[in-house]
XYZ file of N, CA and C in Angstrom:
861
model
N 99.812 84.177 73.410
C 99.365 83.285 74.484
C 97.851 83.192 74.484
N 97.327 81.974 74.729
C 95.892 81.777 74.721
C 95.294 82.312 76.013
N 94.173 83.011 75.883
C 93.523 83.598 77.055
C 93.090 82.530 78.053
N 92.639 81.353 77.542
C 92.189 80.283 78.435
C 93.332 79.771 79.288
N 94.496 79.614 78.674
C 95.660 79.121 79.412
C 96.121 80.128 80.448
N 96.147 81.395 80.058
C 96.593 82.434 80.982
C 95.625 82.584 82.146
N 94.350 82.284 81.915
C 93.355 82.418 82.983
C 93.590 81.428 84.112
N 94.416 80.406 83.859
C 94.729 79.434 84.903
C 95.813 79.928 85.847
N 96.321 81.148 85.582
C 97.422 81.689 86.372
C 96.939 82.836 87.236
N 97.566 82.980 88.390
C 97.279 84.110 89.273
C 98.491 85.014 89.348
N 98.304 86.290 89.117
C 99.399 87.260 89.117
C 99.673 87.699 90.551
N 100.847 87.317 91.081
C 101.197 87.690 92.457
C 101.278 89.204 92.592
N 101.771 89.871 91.540
C 101.855 91.332 91.583
C 100.490 91.970 91.710
N 99.493 91.432 90.971
C 98.139 91.975 91.067
C 97.525 91.689 92.432
N 97.876 90.538 93.014
C 97.388 90.229 94.362
C 97.915 91.259 95.346
N 99.211 91.580 95.243
C 99.801 92.604 96.098
C 99.146 93.955 95.843
N 98.951 94.289 94.552
C 98.393 95.599 94.205
C 96.967 95.742 94.721
N 96.176 94.672 94.600
C 94.794 94.738 95.075
C 94.730 94.906 96.581
N 95.758 94.426 97.281
C 95.789 94.578 98.739
C 96.391 95.906 99.156
N 97.247 96.485 98.307
C 97.976 97.697 98.695
C 97.049 98.892 98.876
N 96.086 99.083 97.958
C 95.214 100.265 98.030
C 94.351 100.279 99.287
N 93.582 99.210 99.570
C 92.796 99.249 100.814
C 93.655 99.284 102.058
N 94.805 98.604 102.033
C 95.695 98.639 103.191
C 96.218 100.039 103.437
N 96.488 100.776 102.353
C 96.962 102.154 102.499
C 95.898 103.023 103.150
N 94.642 102.894 102.700
C 93.549 103.686 103.273
C 93.306 103.317 104.729
N 93.309 102.023 105.018
C 93.091 101.582 106.400
C 94.226 102.052 107.296
N 95.457 101.965 106.794
C 96.606 102.418 107.578
C 96.520 103.908 107.860
N 96.116 104.686 106.857
C 95.978 106.131 107.042
C 94.902 106.445 108.078
N 93.759 105.757 107.996
C 92.678 105.988 108.964
C 93.111 105.611 110.372
N 93.818 104.492 110.500
C 94.285 104.069 111.823
C 95.348 105.014 112.366
N 96.167 105.563 111.471
C 97.184 106.521 111.919
C 96.526 107.780 112.473
N 95.488 108.266 111.770
C 94.756 109.443 112.258
C 94.104 109.131 113.600
N 93.499 107.943 113.709
C 92.881 107.538 114.980
C 93.917 107.457 116.091
N 95.083 106.940 115.770
C 96.147 106.804 116.771
C 96.656 108.167 117.221
N 96.781 109.100 116.291
C 97.299 110.425 116.639
C 96.285 111.268 117.400
N 95.033 111.198 117.006
C 94.027 112.087 117.589
C 93.236 111.441 118.714
N 93.219 110.107 118.763
C 92.406 109.427 119.754
C 90.952 109.321 119.345
N 90.630 109.637 118.093
C 89.240 109.624 117.635
C 89.200 109.469 116.119
N 88.076 108.931 115.632
C 87.832 108.854 114.196
C 87.065 110.080 113.700
N 86.983 111.135 114.511
C 86.207 112.319 114.148
C 86.630 112.882 112.797
N 87.929 113.015 112.575
C 88.421 113.584 111.318
C 88.015 112.716 110.132
N 88.161 111.399 110.274
C 87.807 110.478 109.187
C 86.317 110.548 108.889
N 85.495 110.506 109.943
C 84.045 110.539 109.742
C 83.582 111.888 109.191
N 84.243 112.978 109.608
C 83.886 114.297 109.087
C 84.145 114.375 107.592
N 85.286 113.804 107.157
C 85.595 113.783 105.726
C 84.590 112.918 104.968
N 84.213 111.806 105.559
C 83.222 110.944 104.912
C 81.878 111.663 104.795
N 81.497 112.389 105.861
C 80.234 113.128 105.823
C 80.269 114.195 104.734
N 81.382 114.915 104.635
C 81.518 115.945 103.602
C 81.457 115.329 102.211
N 82.083 114.157 102.051
C 82.125 113.501 100.742
C 80.730 113.058 100.304
N 79.973 112.449 101.221
C 78.664 111.908 100.853
C 77.551 112.949 100.920
N 77.649 113.888 101.886
C 76.560 114.836 102.085
C 76.797 116.143 101.349
N 78.068 116.495 101.156
C 78.385 117.711 100.410
C 78.507 118.957 101.257
N 78.257 118.864 102.573
C 78.378 120.024 103.451
C 79.475 119.769 104.478
N 80.362 120.762 104.606
C 81.463 120.604 105.536
C 81.175 121.088 106.936
N 80.156 121.929 107.120
C 79.850 122.483 108.434
C 78.372 122.293 108.756
N 78.070 122.300 110.048
C 76.679 122.173 110.488
C 75.960 123.504 110.329
N 74.660 123.448 110.096
C 73.870 124.668 109.895
C 73.390 125.269 111.211
N 73.377 124.490 112.289
C 72.945 124.981 113.600
C 74.146 125.606 114.308
N 74.093 126.894 114.662
C 75.260 127.578 115.251
C 75.815 126.886 116.489
N 74.941 126.454 117.398
C 75.413 125.826 118.632
C 76.201 124.552 118.334
N 75.659 123.730 117.435
C 76.344 122.489 117.058
C 77.624 122.798 116.297
N 77.581 123.799 115.427
C 78.771 124.185 114.665
C 79.899 124.606 115.597
N 79.582 125.418 116.621
C 80.606 125.866 117.561
C 81.210 124.681 118.314
N 80.354 123.733 118.694
C 80.855 122.560 119.414
C 81.757 121.714 118.512
N 81.348 121.519 117.262
C 82.170 120.753 116.323
C 83.485 121.465 116.036
N 83.439 122.800 115.932
C 84.669 123.566 115.722
C 85.621 123.390 116.900
N 85.053 123.378 118.116
C 85.876 123.171 119.303
C 86.517 121.788 119.290
N 85.727 120.766 118.942
C 86.266 119.410 118.855
C 87.323 119.300 117.764
N 87.074 119.967 116.639
C 88.038 119.937 115.539
C 89.361 120.569 115.953
N 89.286 121.678 116.710
C 90.505 122.327 117.194
C 91.273 121.406 118.134
N 90.542 120.689 118.982
C 91.188 119.741 119.896
C 91.847 118.613 119.108
N 91.153 118.089 118.084
C 91.721 117.028 117.261
C 92.955 117.517 116.506
N 92.928 118.783 116.066
C 94.092 119.353 115.384
C 95.280 119.419 116.330
N 95.018 119.811 117.590
C 96.089 119.846 118.586
C 96.644 118.448 118.823
N 95.751 117.476 118.950
C 96.192 116.099 119.171
C 97.002 115.571 117.992
N 96.524 115.840 116.772
C 97.212 115.325 115.587
C 98.566 116.002 115.389
N 98.614 117.324 115.611
C 99.841 118.081 115.352
C 100.928 117.776 116.376
N 100.537 117.644 117.647
C 101.528 117.509 118.716
C 101.580 116.091 119.271
N 100.460 115.375 119.199
C 100.435 114.028 119.753
C 99.885 113.978 121.162
N 99.165 115.030 121.571
C 98.564 115.060 122.897
C 97.334 114.157 122.944
N 96.786 113.990 124.138
C 95.549 113.227 124.318
C 94.550 114.116 125.059
N 94.147 115.192 124.385
C 93.244 116.184 124.961
C 91.812 115.864 124.542
N 90.847 116.068 125.460
C 89.450 115.783 125.162
C 88.637 117.042 124.888
N 88.867 118.105 125.695
C 88.072 119.329 125.587
C 88.977 120.547 125.706
N 88.392 121.731 125.480
C 89.150 122.973 125.648
C 89.608 123.142 127.093
N 88.722 122.855 128.058
C 89.083 122.987 129.462
C 90.220 122.036 129.829
N 90.156 120.846 129.275
C 91.233 119.877 129.495
C 92.549 120.411 128.944
N 92.495 121.016 127.762
C 93.698 121.593 127.155
C 94.296 122.676 128.048
N 93.437 123.509 128.642
C 93.930 124.577 129.522
C 94.654 123.999 130.731
N 94.107 122.935 131.338
C 94.740 122.334 132.511
C 96.122 121.789 132.170
N 96.220 121.121 131.044
C 97.505 120.528 130.659
C 98.526 121.612 130.335
N 98.103 122.637 129.602
C 99.022 123.729 129.245
C 99.499 124.450 130.496
N 98.603 124.678 131.452
C 98.995 125.337 132.702
C 99.992 124.488 133.486
N 99.803 123.171 133.486
C 100.766 122.294 134.164
C 102.138 122.406 133.511
N 102.172 122.394 132.185
C 103.447 122.501 131.464
C 104.141 123.825 131.775
N 103.383 124.911 131.835
C 103.978 126.217 132.127
C 104.530 126.267 133.545
N 103.824 125.670 134.506
C 104.291 125.671 135.895
C 105.579 124.874 136.056
N 105.747 123.824 135.267
C 106.907 122.942 135.419
C 107.969 123.176 134.351
N 107.849 124.285 133.615
C 108.850 124.633 132.601
C 109.015 123.513 131.564
N 107.905 122.931 131.158
C 107.891 121.918 130.108
C 106.932 122.381 129.015
N 107.041 121.780 127.849
C 106.142 122.132 126.749
C 105.199 120.972 126.453
N 104.158 121.251 125.679
C 103.257 120.182 125.259
C 104.001 119.118 124.458
N 104.986 119.544 123.690
C 105.781 118.586 122.925
C 106.545 117.654 123.852
N 107.093 118.215 124.945
C 107.801 117.379 125.914
C 106.864 116.333 126.506
N 105.641 116.772 126.844
C 104.669 115.840 127.420
C 104.259 114.782 126.401
N 104.030 115.202 125.157
C 103.600 114.257 124.120
C 104.676 113.228 123.818
N 105.942 113.628 123.907
C 107.040 112.696 123.630
C 107.115 111.573 124.660
N 106.487 111.780 125.808
C 106.482 110.735 126.840
C 105.443 109.659 126.555
N 104.554 109.906 125.594
C 103.563 108.907 125.217
C 102.680 108.501 126.376
N 102.523 107.177 126.558
C 101.649 106.654 127.605
C 102.238 106.826 129.001
N 103.476 107.253 129.082
C 104.072 107.499 130.394
C 103.581 108.807 131.007
N 102.888 109.616 130.219
C 102.347 110.883 130.725
C 100.847 110.733 130.921
N 100.379 111.093 132.113
C 98.955 111.014 132.443
C 98.304 112.347 132.090
N 97.514 112.354 131.023
C 96.910 113.604 130.557
C 95.770 114.053 131.458
N 95.173 113.153 132.191
C 94.072 113.527 133.073
C 94.587 114.115 134.382
N 95.731 113.712 134.830
C 96.249 114.179 136.121
C 96.433 115.684 136.187
N 97.131 116.391 135.301
C 98.138 115.874 134.373
C 99.489 115.729 135.073
N 100.376 114.966 134.482
C 101.706 114.758 135.031
C 102.223 113.388 134.646
N 103.483 113.137 134.989
C 104.088 111.847 134.679
C 103.503 110.754 135.559
N 103.345 109.586 134.985
C 102.916 108.437 135.771
C 104.088 107.928 136.602
N 103.755 107.182 137.636
C 104.806 106.564 138.433
C 105.532 105.529 137.581
N 106.859 105.469 137.674
C 107.608 104.526 136.835
C 107.389 103.084 137.272
N 107.273 102.200 136.279
C 107.178 100.772 136.536
C 108.289 100.111 135.728
N 109.398 99.840 136.380
C 110.590 99.380 135.669
C 110.351 98.039 134.973
N 109.652 97.125 135.656
C 109.472 95.785 135.086
C 108.605 95.826 133.836
N 107.417 96.477 133.947
C 106.526 96.550 132.794
C 107.160 97.356 131.665
N 107.942 98.387 132.036
C 108.630 99.167 131.011
C 109.632 98.324 130.250
N 110.360 97.467 130.967
C 111.323 96.585 130.311
C 110.613 95.592 129.398
N 109.472 95.084 129.857
C 108.710 94.152 129.024
C 108.198 94.838 127.762
N 107.710 96.080 127.922
C 107.228 96.814 126.748
C 108.363 97.071 125.768
N 109.524 97.429 126.298
C 110.663 97.673 125.417
C 111.065 96.402 124.683
N 111.028 95.256 125.389
C 111.384 93.995 124.748
C 110.415 93.622 123.643
N 109.113 93.754 123.926
C 108.102 93.442 122.911
C 108.182 94.415 121.740
N 108.425 95.679 122.048
C 108.523 96.687 120.986
C 109.732 96.431 120.101
N 110.845 96.029 120.713
C 112.049 95.754 119.934
C 111.831 94.546 119.025
N 111.161 93.502 119.549
C 110.881 92.315 118.733
C 109.969 92.667 117.560
N 108.949 93.497 117.816
C 108.053 93.931 116.738
C 108.803 94.764 115.710
N 109.678 95.635 116.183
C 110.487 96.478 115.296
C 111.321 95.611 114.351
N 111.987 94.592 114.901
C 112.822 93.708 114.084
C 111.965 92.931 113.085
N 110.782 92.449 113.527
C 109.904 91.690 112.629
C 109.454 92.543 111.449
N 109.125 93.811 111.703
C 108.696 94.699 110.622
C 109.850 95.020 109.678
N 111.048 95.150 110.220
C 112.222 95.377 109.368
C 112.438 94.180 108.443
N 112.303 92.970 108.995
C 112.453 91.757 108.181
C 111.373 91.702 107.101
N 110.130 92.058 107.471
C 109.035 92.062 106.497
C 109.285 93.078 105.387
N 109.751 94.267 105.768
C 110.064 95.289 104.766
C 111.181 94.811 103.839
N 112.181 94.139 104.412
C 113.279 93.618 103.597
C 112.782 92.543 102.629
N 111.810 91.726 103.075
C 111.253 90.691 102.194
C 110.526 91.319 101.009
N 109.711 92.341 101.279
C 109.014 93.021 100.181
C 110.010 93.720 99.251
N 111.072 94.276 99.823
C 112.085 94.933 98.994
C 112.782 93.921 98.094
N 113.066 92.733 98.629
C 113.712 91.706 97.808
C 112.807 91.270 96.659
N 111.479 91.228 96.910
C 110.537 90.905 95.828
C 110.533 92.012 94.779
N 110.604 93.276 95.247
C 110.616 94.403 94.312
C 111.870 94.393 93.441
N 112.973 93.920 93.989
C 114.235 93.890 93.243
C 114.411 92.599 92.442
N 113.523 91.634 92.636
C 113.618 90.352 91.943
C 113.374 90.561 90.454
N 114.171 89.898 89.620
C 114.088 90.133 88.175
C 113.199 89.125 87.450
N 112.418 88.347 88.201
C 111.486 87.395 87.597
C 110.090 87.646 88.158
N 109.078 87.497 87.306
C 107.695 87.704 87.738
C 107.230 86.510 88.560
N 106.494 86.776 89.626
C 105.956 85.721 90.480
C 104.499 85.461 90.113
N 104.183 84.191 89.849
C 102.825 83.792 89.482
C 102.402 82.597 90.329
N 101.108 82.331 90.314
C 100.572 81.195 91.060
C 99.575 80.439 90.196
N 99.707 79.125 90.168
C 98.745 78.290 89.459
C 97.488 78.155 90.316
N 96.348 78.510 89.745
C 95.108 78.509 90.519
C 94.687 77.103 90.931
N 94.920 76.124 90.070
C 94.452 74.765 90.348
C 95.199 74.137 91.518
N 96.519 74.222 91.509
C 97.333 73.550 92.527
C 97.855 74.485 93.607
N 97.823 75.801 93.348
C 98.370 76.751 94.303
C 99.876 76.887 94.230
N 100.507 76.235 93.254
C 101.960 76.294 93.109
C 102.405 77.700 92.722
N 103.368 78.228 93.456
C 103.935 79.540 93.145
C 105.239 79.334 92.389
N 105.418 80.077 91.314
C 106.637 79.943 90.519
C 107.045 81.302 89.972
N 108.302 81.381 89.565
C 108.813 82.606 88.952
C 108.892 82.415 87.446
N 108.758 83.524 86.737
C 108.664 83.472 85.278
C 109.600 84.491 84.654
N 110.323 84.049 83.631
C 111.111 84.961 82.803
C 110.689 84.747 81.357
N 111.343 85.416 80.442
C 110.953 85.309 79.036
C 111.254 83.940 78.450
N 112.134 83.146 79.095
C 112.517 81.861 78.511
C 112.303 80.660 79.422
N 111.869 80.871 80.673
C 111.730 79.723 81.571
C 110.779 80.021 82.718
N 110.335 78.929 83.365
C 109.547 79.007 84.596
C 110.257 78.173 85.651
N 110.221 78.638 86.896
C 110.962 77.968 87.962
C 110.107 77.904 89.225
N 109.928 76.698 89.794
C 109.170 76.615 91.048
C 109.873 77.412 92.148
N 109.065 77.991 93.025
C 109.641 78.750 94.133
C 110.431 77.805 95.039
N 111.583 78.259 95.519
C 112.484 77.495 96.382
C 113.033 76.253 95.682
N 113.187 76.303 94.376
C 113.743 75.165 93.641
C 114.802 75.657 92.668
N 115.821 74.809 92.448
C 116.872 75.149 91.485
C 116.529 74.668 90.074
N 115.526 73.819 89.950
C 115.130 73.294 88.638
C 114.311 74.323 87.871
N 114.389 74.222 86.549
C 113.646 75.152 85.701
C 112.991 74.406 84.545
N 111.876 74.965 84.121
C 111.204 74.475 82.918
C 111.517 75.452 81.793
N 112.373 75.019 80.857
C 112.738 75.852 79.716
C 111.633 75.731 78.669
N 111.103 76.868 78.241
C 109.960 76.842 77.324
C 110.303 76.185 75.992
N 111.561 76.283 75.586
C 111.964 75.662 74.321
C 111.853 74.145 74.377
N 111.822 73.575 75.602
C 111.746 72.126 75.752
C 110.308 71.612 75.854
N 109.343 72.524 75.927
C 107.962 72.101 76.158
C 107.462 71.109 75.109
N 107.832 71.307 73.859
C 107.333 70.423 72.807
C 108.245 69.274 72.494
N 109.391 69.158 73.189
C 110.371 68.142 72.824
C 110.578 67.097 73.908
N 110.489 67.478 75.175
C 110.755 66.502 76.241
C 109.491 65.709 76.533
N 109.680 64.438 76.886
C 108.528 63.576 77.148
C 107.923 63.853 78.516
N 108.749 64.234 79.446
C 108.264 64.454 80.806
C 108.814 65.766 81.347
N 108.119 66.882 81.085
C 108.612 68.169 81.549
C 108.563 68.321 83.063
N 107.976 67.344 83.791
C 107.901 67.447 85.244
C 109.271 67.334 85.896
N 110.293 66.871 85.147
C 111.645 66.833 85.700
C 112.146 68.233 86.027
N 111.452 69.258 85.577
C 111.826 70.639 85.867
C 111.464 71.041 87.288
N 110.756 70.188 88.014
C 110.338 70.525 89.365
C 108.843 70.707 89.482
N 108.139 70.773 88.363
C 106.683 70.899 88.358
C 106.037 69.518 88.229
N 104.821 69.408 88.710
C 104.058 68.186 88.476
C 103.657 68.151 87.001
N 103.330 66.979 86.455
C 102.948 66.914 85.037
C 101.795 67.847 84.680
N 100.790 67.931 85.558
C 99.644 68.799 85.252
C 100.045 70.275 85.284
N 100.880 70.651 86.264
C 101.342 72.041 86.332
C 102.208 72.384 85.128
N 103.098 71.456 84.765
C 103.973 71.697 83.618
C 103.161 71.867 82.338
N 102.092 71.087 82.196
C 101.250 71.201 81.000
C 100.570 72.569 80.928
N 100.051 73.039 82.081
C 99.394 74.351 82.101
C 100.377 75.449 81.718
N 101.593 75.379 82.272
C 102.592 76.409 81.985
C 103.018 76.354 80.525
N 103.220 75.152 80.009
C 103.615 75.029 78.604
C 102.506 75.512 77.672
N 101.257 75.211 78.019
C 100.146 75.689 77.192
C 100.077 77.214 77.187
N 100.436 77.825 78.304
C 100.337 79.279 78.407
C 101.528 79.992 77.789
N 102.728 79.421 77.954
C 103.931 80.161 77.556
C 104.850 79.404 76.594
N 104.542 78.150 76.265
C 105.507 77.332 75.536
C 105.515 77.479 74.034
N 104.566 78.192 73.463
C 104.505 78.292 72.002
C 105.559 79.268 71.493
N 106.387 78.792 70.548
C 107.498 79.595 70.045
C 107.017 80.846 69.331
N 105.864 80.746 68.640
C 105.375 81.895 67.869
C 104.865 83.021 68.776
N 104.749 82.760 70.072
C 104.238 83.780 70.985
C 105.325 84.329 71.914
N 106.593 84.227 71.486
C 107.697 84.683 72.326
C 107.600 86.172 72.641
N 107.222 86.982 71.645
C 107.131 88.427 71.874
C 106.011 88.753 72.853
N 104.870 88.045 72.719
C 103.768 88.259 73.663
C 104.167 87.838 75.070
N 104.936 86.746 75.159
C 105.388 86.263 76.463
C 106.302 87.286 77.129
N 107.194 87.873 76.357
C 108.106 88.877 76.909
C 107.337 90.100 77.403
N 106.313 90.512 76.634
C 105.497 91.657 77.058
C 104.733 91.336 78.338
N 104.212 90.099 78.425
C 103.458 89.694 79.611
C 104.353 89.697 80.852
N 105.562 89.174 80.697
C 106.508 89.150 81.821
C 106.865 90.562 82.245
N 107.116 91.433 81.263
C 107.478 92.818 81.574
C 106.354 93.535 82.312
N 105.119 93.350 81.845
C 103.966 93.993 82.475
C 103.752 93.465 83.897
N 103.817 92.145 84.043
C 103.614 91.536 85.358
C 104.701 91.957 86.335
N 105.930 92.029 85.839
C 107.052 92.414 86.692
C 106.908 93.854 87.173
N 106.422 94.745 86.301
C 106.217 96.144 86.694
C 105.156 96.250 87.790
N 104.051 95.503 87.635
C 102.995 95.515 88.655
C 103.507 94.950 89.975
N 104.283 93.893 89.873
C 104.835 93.251 91.065
C 105.764 94.191 91.818
N 106.604 94.892 91.092
C 107.551 95.802 91.735
C 106.842 96.983 92.384
N 105.852 97.540 91.693
C 105.126 98.685 92.247
C 104.424 98.309 93.552
N 103.708 97.188 93.522
C 102.977 96.764 94.713
C 103.922 96.408 95.849
N 105.023 95.727 95.534
C 105.976 95.327 96.572
C 106.642 96.533 97.210
N 106.939 97.549 96.411
C 107.545 98.760 96.965
C 106.584 99.466 97.910
N 105.292 99.511 97.534
C 104.297 100.140 98.409
C 104.218 99.400 99.738
N 104.140 98.069 99.684
C 104.054 97.277 100.910
C 105.341 97.361 101.717
N 106.474 97.480 101.029
C 107.752 97.659 101.726
C 107.757 98.968 102.503
N 107.311 100.039 101.852
C 107.271 101.342 102.513
C 106.284 101.342 103.673
N 105.149 100.670 103.504
C 104.169 100.592 104.584
C 104.741 99.835 105.777
N 105.406 98.712 105.519
C 106.009 97.940 106.611
C 107.080 98.750 107.322
N 107.871 99.459 106.531
C 108.923 100.278 107.132
C 108.318 101.414 107.948
N 107.221 102.006 107.436
C 106.570 103.095 108.173
C 106.004 102.602 109.498
N 105.508 101.371 109.525
C 104.936 100.825 110.756
C 105.987 100.593 111.834
N 107.270 100.552 111.452
C 108.315 100.401 112.470
C 108.352 101.605 113.400
N 107.711 102.697 112.972
C 107.666 103.892 113.821
C 106.940 103.615 115.132
N 105.929 102.744 115.098
C 105.117 102.500 116.292
C 105.922 101.855 117.421
N 106.587 100.710 117.200
C 107.394 100.156 118.296
C 108.582 101.038 118.654
N 109.136 101.723 117.651
C 110.247 102.627 117.949
C 109.796 103.753 118.864
N 108.568 104.251 118.647
C 108.058 105.345 119.464
C 107.834 104.905 120.908
N 107.367 103.672 121.102
C 107.162 103.183 122.462
C 108.478 103.177 123.231
N 109.536 102.704 122.582
C 110.850 102.711 123.237
C 111.319 104.137 123.485
N 111.054 105.016 122.517
C 111.448 106.417 122.669
C 110.656 107.094 123.781
N 109.349 106.762 123.896
C 108.509 107.353 124.941
C 109.062 107.056 126.328
N 109.466 105.809 126.543
C 110.005 105.434 127.851
C 111.262 106.230 128.182
N 112.107 106.442 127.173
C 113.328 107.207 127.398
C 113.018 108.674 127.652
N 112.075 109.247 126.899
C 111.698 110.656 127.091
C 111.084 110.869 128.471
N 110.274 109.914 128.924
C 109.665 110.039 130.250
C 110.734 110.023 131.334
N 111.731 109.179 131.164
C 112.832 109.147 132.134
C 113.565 110.479 132.167
N 113.783 111.075 130.990
C 114.474 112.363 130.932
C 113.649 113.464 131.597
N 112.307 113.477 131.360
C 111.469 114.485 132.002
C 111.455 114.292 133.511
N 111.371 113.057 133.950
C 111.366 112.786 135.385
C 112.656 113.298 136.029
N 113.774 113.100 135.348
C 115.052 113.598 135.867
C 115.061 115.122 135.929
N 114.491 115.785 134.904
C 114.452 117.251 134.913
C 113.584 117.770 136.057
N 112.423 117.163 136.254
C 111.522 117.604 137.322
C 112.168 117.422 138.692
N 112.846 116.305 138.886
C 113.522 116.078 140.166
C 114.655 117.068 140.372
N 115.384 117.350 139.293
C 116.490 118.306 139.399
C 115.983 119.692 139.761
N 114.884 120.131 139.131
C 114.323 121.444 139.448
C 113.776 121.479 140.873
N 113.180 120.369 141.296
C 112.648 120.316 142.657
C 113.769 120.442 143.678
N 114.882 119.748 143.449
C 116.024 119.857 144.366
C 116.607 121.254 144.350
N 116.657 121.854 143.135
C 117.218 123.197 143.015
C 116.376 124.210 143.770
N 115.047 124.085 143.672
C 114.176 125.013 144.400
C 114.329 124.839 145.905
N 114.475 123.597 146.333
C 114.635 123.341 147.769
C 115.929 123.943 148.294
N 117.003 123.820 147.526
C 118.297 124.354 147.953
C 118.315 125.870 147.955
N 117.538 126.490 147.049
C 117.540 127.952 146.938
C 116.536 128.628 147.854
N 115.719 127.843 148.544
C 114.759 128.453 149.457
C 115.491 129.087 150.638
N 115.060 130.292 151.082
C 115.711 130.944 152.230
C 115.487 130.128 153.490
N 116.423 130.141 154.410
C 116.272 129.374 155.653
C 115.111 129.884 156.486
N 114.526 129.012 157.252
C 113.394 129.348 158.112
C 113.885 130.209 159.270
N 113.331 131.445 159.383
C 113.788 132.378 160.418
C 113.510 131.837 161.816
N 112.370 131.171 162.004
C 112.045 130.621 163.314
C 113.046 129.554 163.723
N 113.469 128.758 162.724
C 114.441 127.710 163.031
C 115.775 128.315 163.416
N 116.173 129.429 162.721
C 117.438 130.078 163.060
C 117.392 130.692 164.451
N 116.226 131.279 164.787
C 116.101 131.908 166.111
C 116.209 130.869 167.213
N 115.682 129.692 166.944
C 115.777 128.641 167.945
C 117.214 128.177 168.107
């Protein structure tokens, strides 16, 4: 295949691959920010990478950074929203008084007020709206993941003509416009008068035939398709996994609402139990 002809094509797999790496890094950074409530961990790693020192040389600053790092570790490991050591003590003491754990509180998500600390007052209407929006987002991400999976399982390479923007699929013996049943058979490139009957415009058909239509380059064409297909599948699988992983976010919102309801029921049950087990008021009995 001539390099000039191939340069007129855009590899959809390479487009996916070029987007997958930065998207993976951005997703990881946002996940850390979401779990810890801060970019401290990300910036600390960047500082270590560029500066070469992992700790501060001033003892007072080092102790403060160590304290913040411990808080971020607690937030990342459990999912809490703690700001300082003193804040952590208040929340832990609340959990101990109410026979709950930090994990129980973290599972409630935004339904738990970390500053109070304690459960927020329930808002049935807004909770229902959040659940509805979260469910719609969950379904959309599942559909997106399924689309990327179908591309990964597709047995034809996806390419795009740079001049016209036409997207088409490619195999070792034919090219086919996307969403079309017509095909351009490479063996016909030198014999048919109007290859545009394949579904391509005359100019697009000429570019494709110039790139892939030469019989003496069949082996090179097969290698090109195989290489492009491998890149396409790898990138599509990565994006599929990323889309599927993102379904955790709306799923967690729905789960948080349910966990908060369960904790609220436990707290009310314990409160009623304590009230029933309290000894009667002696003054009231005497009266």
